Short mmCIF file of C-alpha atoms and ligand atoms in Angstrom, two decimals:
data_model
loop_
_atom_site.label_atom_id
_atom_site.label_comp_id
_atom_site.label_asym_id
_atom_site.label_seq_id
_atom_site.Cartn_x
_atom_site.Cartn_y
_atom_site.Cartn_z
CA UNK A 1 19.09 94.56 -91.56
CA UNK A 2 15.70 96.06 -91.35
CA UNK A 3 13.57 96.85 -94.56
CA UNK A 4 13.49 100.89 -94.08
CA UNK A 5 17.62 100.22 -94.12
CA UNK A 6 17.90 98.07 -97.11
CA UNK A 7 15.70 100.63 -98.78
CA UNK A 8 18.35 103.37 -97.82
CA UNK A 9 20.87 101.21 -99.11
CA UNK A 10 18.93 101.61 -102.78
CA UNK A 11 17.38 100.09 -104.88
CA UNK A 12 15.58 97.28 -101.95
CA UNK A 13 14.26 93.88 -103.35
CA UNK A 14 13.02 91.37 -101.15
CA UNK A 15 15.91 89.05 -103.20
CA UNK A 16 18.54 91.52 -102.74
CA UNK A 17 21.82 90.80 -101.06
CA UNK A 18 22.53 93.09 -98.02
CA UNK A 19 25.74 93.95 -96.40
CA UNK A 20 25.39 95.25 -93.52
CA UNK A 21 26.92 95.36 -90.03
CA UNK A 22 29.83 97.69 -89.08
CA UNK A 23 30.31 98.55 -92.38
CA UNK A 24 31.07 102.19 -94.16
CA UNK A 25 28.01 101.80 -96.55
CA UNK A 26 26.13 98.95 -96.21
CA UNK A 27 24.47 98.14 -99.74
CA UNK A 28 22.12 96.22 -101.41
CA UNK A 29 23.04 93.76 -104.60
CA UNK A 30 20.98 92.33 -106.88
CA UNK A 31 22.71 89.55 -109.19
CA UNK A 32 22.91 92.44 -111.74
CA UNK A 33 25.33 93.87 -108.98
CA UNK A 34 27.25 91.19 -108.70
CA UNK A 35 27.87 91.06 -112.11
CA UNK A 36 29.41 94.28 -112.13
CA UNK A 37 32.40 93.64 -109.70
CA UNK A 38 35.46 91.41 -111.44
CA UNK A 39 34.53 87.33 -112.00
CA UNK A 40 35.82 84.69 -110.98
CA UNK A 41 35.54 80.79 -111.75
CA UNK A 42 35.46 77.91 -109.63
CA UNK A 43 36.58 74.31 -111.30
CA UNK A 44 33.46 71.85 -110.23
CA UNK A 45 33.54 69.62 -107.64
CA UNK A 46 31.91 67.68 -105.59
CA UNK A 47 29.62 68.82 -102.80
CA UNK A 48 30.43 66.72 -99.60
CA UNK A 49 28.57 66.94 -96.01
CA UNK A 50 30.93 67.42 -92.81
CA UNK A 51 28.01 66.62 -90.98
CA UNK A 52 27.44 62.30 -92.82
CA UNK A 53 30.71 63.30 -94.46
CA UNK A 54 28.92 61.81 -97.43
CA UNK A 55 29.04 62.83 -101.25
CA UNK A 56 26.15 65.28 -101.65
CA UNK A 57 26.02 65.51 -105.73
CA UNK A 58 28.35 66.54 -108.00
CA UNK A 59 28.81 70.68 -109.16
CA UNK A 60 29.91 72.85 -112.02
CA UNK A 61 31.81 75.17 -112.38
CA UNK A 62 30.73 78.39 -110.84
CA UNK A 63 31.20 81.89 -111.69
CA UNK A 64 30.45 84.95 -108.89
CA UNK A 65 32.37 87.86 -107.61
CA UNK A 66 34.79 87.26 -104.87
CA UNK A 67 33.52 88.13 -101.78
CA UNK A 68 36.44 89.78 -100.56
CA UNK A 69 35.93 92.54 -103.17
CA UNK A 70 31.73 92.81 -102.05
CA UNK A 71 33.14 93.43 -98.21
CA UNK A 72 35.87 95.66 -100.14
CA UNK A 73 32.89 97.52 -101.62
CA UNK A 74 31.34 98.06 -98.29
CA UNK A 75 33.78 99.22 -96.43
CA UNK A 76 35.49 98.29 -92.81
CA UNK A 77 34.38 100.73 -89.92
CA UNK A 78 37.35 100.31 -88.38
CA UNK A 79 36.66 102.94 -85.40
CA UNK A 80 39.58 101.52 -83.64
CA UNK A 81 42.78 100.75 -85.46
CA UNK A 82 42.80 96.86 -84.50
CA UNK A 83 39.25 95.89 -85.12
CA UNK A 84 39.59 94.47 -88.49
CA UNK A 85 41.95 91.97 -86.46
CA UNK A 86 38.20 90.55 -84.99
CA UNK A 87 35.81 90.89 -87.65
CA UNK A 88 34.17 88.27 -88.41
CA UNK A 89 31.63 88.20 -91.45
CA UNK A 90 27.69 86.05 -91.30
CA UNK A 91 26.56 84.72 -94.32
CA UNK A 92 22.73 84.27 -94.06
CA UNK A 93 20.97 82.33 -96.35
CA UNK A 94 16.81 83.29 -96.64
CA UNK A 95 15.83 79.56 -94.99
CA UNK A 96 18.25 81.42 -92.16
CA UNK A 97 21.57 78.86 -92.57
CA UNK A 98 24.36 80.63 -91.60
CA UNK A 99 28.19 80.23 -91.92
CA UNK A 100 30.93 82.19 -90.92
CA UNK A 101 34.01 84.28 -92.19
CA UNK A 102 36.92 85.41 -90.00
CA UNK A 103 39.08 88.66 -91.49
CA UNK A 104 41.71 86.70 -91.19
CA UNK A 105 40.81 83.71 -93.10
CA UNK A 106 39.34 86.07 -95.99
CA UNK A 107 42.21 88.49 -96.31
CA UNK A 108 45.49 86.65 -94.83
CA UNK A 109 44.93 83.36 -95.83
CA UNK A 110 44.74 81.68 -99.79
CA UNK A 111 41.18 80.88 -98.53
CA UNK A 112 39.79 84.03 -99.28
CA UNK A 113 40.83 84.29 -102.54
CA UNK A 114 38.20 81.15 -103.51
CA UNK A 115 35.42 82.59 -101.85
CA UNK A 116 33.19 83.72 -104.21
CA UNK A 117 29.22 84.68 -104.92
CA UNK A 118 28.13 82.82 -107.50
CA UNK A 119 25.43 83.86 -110.57
CA UNK A 120 26.31 81.64 -113.23
CA UNK A 121 26.97 77.53 -113.42
CA UNK A 122 29.04 76.40 -116.35
CA UNK A 123 28.21 79.53 -117.98
CA UNK A 124 24.03 79.11 -117.55
CA UNK A 125 22.95 81.71 -115.55
CA UNK A 126 21.68 80.60 -111.85
CA UNK A 127 18.12 81.93 -110.97
CA UNK A 128 16.25 81.79 -107.51
CA UNK A 129 14.60 78.38 -108.52
CA UNK A 130 18.38 76.71 -108.52
CA UNK A 131 19.86 78.81 -105.32
CA UNK A 132 21.06 82.33 -106.76
CA UNK A 133 23.03 83.68 -105.30
CA UNK A 134 24.88 81.38 -103.82
CA UNK A 135 28.08 81.36 -101.72
CA UNK A 136 30.69 78.78 -102.08
CA UNK A 137 34.18 78.25 -100.35
CA UNK A 138 36.18 76.89 -102.91
CA UNK A 139 39.20 75.93 -100.40
CA UNK A 140 37.39 73.86 -98.09
CA UNK A 141 37.94 69.72 -97.12
CA UNK A 142 33.91 69.60 -96.94
CA UNK A 143 32.39 71.78 -99.32
CA UNK A 144 28.44 71.59 -98.04
CA UNK A 145 28.92 73.85 -95.10
CA UNK A 146 29.89 76.36 -97.15
CA UNK A 147 27.69 76.32 -100.32
CA UNK A 148 24.73 78.61 -99.23
CA UNK A 149 22.18 78.32 -101.30
CA UNK A 150 19.88 81.29 -101.20
CA UNK A 151 22.41 84.27 -99.68
CA UNK A 152 20.52 87.03 -98.57
CA UNK A 153 22.91 88.59 -95.94
CA UNK A 154 27.03 89.30 -95.55
CA UNK A 155 27.04 91.06 -92.18
CA UNK A 156 29.65 92.64 -90.50
CA UNK A 157 30.92 92.24 -87.18
CA UNK A 158 33.89 93.10 -84.53
CA UNK A 159 33.68 90.76 -81.49
CA UNK A 160 34.71 91.84 -78.20
CA UNK A 161 36.64 89.42 -76.42
N1 LIG B 201 20.53 78.19 -97.21
C1 LIG B 201 21.25 77.29 -97.09
N2 LIG B 201 22.14 76.19 -98.09
C2 LIG B 201 22.43 75.05 -97.53
C3 LIG B 201 21.91 74.49 -96.84
C4 LIG B 201 20.88 75.33 -95.98
O1 LIG B 201 20.00 73.94 -94.96
N3 LIG B 201 20.53 75.71 -96.68
N4 LIG B 201 22.83 73.14 -96.30
C5 LIG B 201 24.46 72.71 -95.96
C6 LIG B 201 23.95 71.44 -95.98
S1 LIG B 201 24.67 70.77 -94.09
C7 LIG B 201 24.38 70.72 -96.61
S2 LIG B 201 24.71 69.31 -96.77
C8 LIG B 201 23.81 71.00 -98.34
C9 LIG B 201 22.44 69.95 -99.34
O2 LIG B 201 23.05 70.53 -99.90
P1 LIG B 201 21.64 70.56 -101.34
O3 LIG B 201 21.73 71.59 -102.17
O4 LIG B 201 22.06 68.59 -102.55
O5 LIG B 201 20.47 70.46 -100.37
O6 LIG B 201 23.86 72.67 -98.66
C10 LIG B 201 24.39 73.44 -97.69
N5 LIG B 201 23.98 74.36 -97.91
MO1 LIG B 202 24.98 68.82 -94.59
#
């Protein structure tokens, strides 16, 4: 998302989480805006790296908004009736680190119920210094790859074969 587009989306700040791409309403969400969504809580877990298969560190219980609710607030465009079946979401951090989710995974499997954007850990608010907002997929076998610190953007893309 360009800076101009961010401004159109509302109270733009460098720290805001942008929801952009093929959505009806591009959003710019602060940590406080995320708090306005219904929250879910994740159990404490071990951060495990996929590449090394190693334990990285223990992480406490996150509270955050569901990614599916945030995407729902932006709304998918669905220019053709089957677009949603070919839609993927890229979660991009401020450092350029990026991971994907498919529409099916989020809305058509139990995985989506446990993907949150955390602003709190063990009851303590998380700031940018602690990596907030942190995207976390609670059903993953190796939790580190989709534990995205300093989440900057969710981008919806309809793939074309
Ligand atoms: N923003 C961001 N998040 C990230 C990464 C990254 O490079 N940037 N690396 C991932 C990987 S591969 C690992 S193993 C863990 C490292 O966890 P750490 O928070 O203890 O460094 O962070 C994950 N989340
Ligand atoms: Mo990793």
